[in-house]
XYZ file of C-alpha atoms in Angstrom:
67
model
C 71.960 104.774 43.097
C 74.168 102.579 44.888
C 76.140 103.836 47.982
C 79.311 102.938 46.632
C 78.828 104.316 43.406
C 77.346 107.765 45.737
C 80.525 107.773 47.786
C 82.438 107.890 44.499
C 80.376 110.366 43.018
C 80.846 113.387 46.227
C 84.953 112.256 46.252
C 85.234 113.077 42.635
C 83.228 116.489 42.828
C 85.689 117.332 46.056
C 88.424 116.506 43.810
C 86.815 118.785 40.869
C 86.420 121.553 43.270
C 89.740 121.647 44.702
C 91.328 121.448 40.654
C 88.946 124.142 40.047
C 90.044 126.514 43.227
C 93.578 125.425 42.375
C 93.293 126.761 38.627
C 92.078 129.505 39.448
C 94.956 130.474 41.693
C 96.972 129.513 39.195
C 95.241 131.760 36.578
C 95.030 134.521 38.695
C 99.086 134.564 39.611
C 99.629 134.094 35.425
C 97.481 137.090 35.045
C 99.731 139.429 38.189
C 103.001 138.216 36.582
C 101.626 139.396 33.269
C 100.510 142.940 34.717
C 104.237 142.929 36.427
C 105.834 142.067 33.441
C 104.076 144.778 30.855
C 104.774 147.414 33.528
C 108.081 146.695 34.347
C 109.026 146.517 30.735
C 106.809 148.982 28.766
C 106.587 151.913 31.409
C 110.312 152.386 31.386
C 110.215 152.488 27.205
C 107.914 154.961 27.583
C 109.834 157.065 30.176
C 112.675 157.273 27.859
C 110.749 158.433 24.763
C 110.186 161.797 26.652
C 113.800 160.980 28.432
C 116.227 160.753 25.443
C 115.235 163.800 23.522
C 116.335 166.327 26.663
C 119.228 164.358 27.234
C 120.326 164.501 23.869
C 119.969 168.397 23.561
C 122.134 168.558 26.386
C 124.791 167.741 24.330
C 127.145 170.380 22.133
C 125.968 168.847 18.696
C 128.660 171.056 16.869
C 131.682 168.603 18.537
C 130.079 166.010 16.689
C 130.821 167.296 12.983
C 126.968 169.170 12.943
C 126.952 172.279 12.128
């Protein structure tokens, strides 16, 4: 092979490594921000499930117009 064509050859599998170890960041931030998001949003859902129901029998229901 011809040394030109060589030196070519190791700057372009540099360049693939550093897109590869640079995806891979990337991937593994996407995948945090997803774990983030589904706790932040689905934890607190089901907090107020078991939340709501003792709140609401707090309440005097017979003010309302129940009987």
């Amino acid at each position: 092979i011809d040394a030109d064509l060589q030196k070519r050859l190791d700057e372009q599998d540099k360049k693939l490594d550093a897109i590869y170890r640079s995806t891979e960041k990337t991937r593994k931030i996407f995948l945090w921000t997803l774990i983030i998001a589904i706790v932040v949003t689905i934890l607190p859902l089901i907090g107020l499930i078991f939340i709501i129901p003792s709140f609401l029998n707090n309440f005097n229901l017979s003010g309302l117009g129940a009987y």
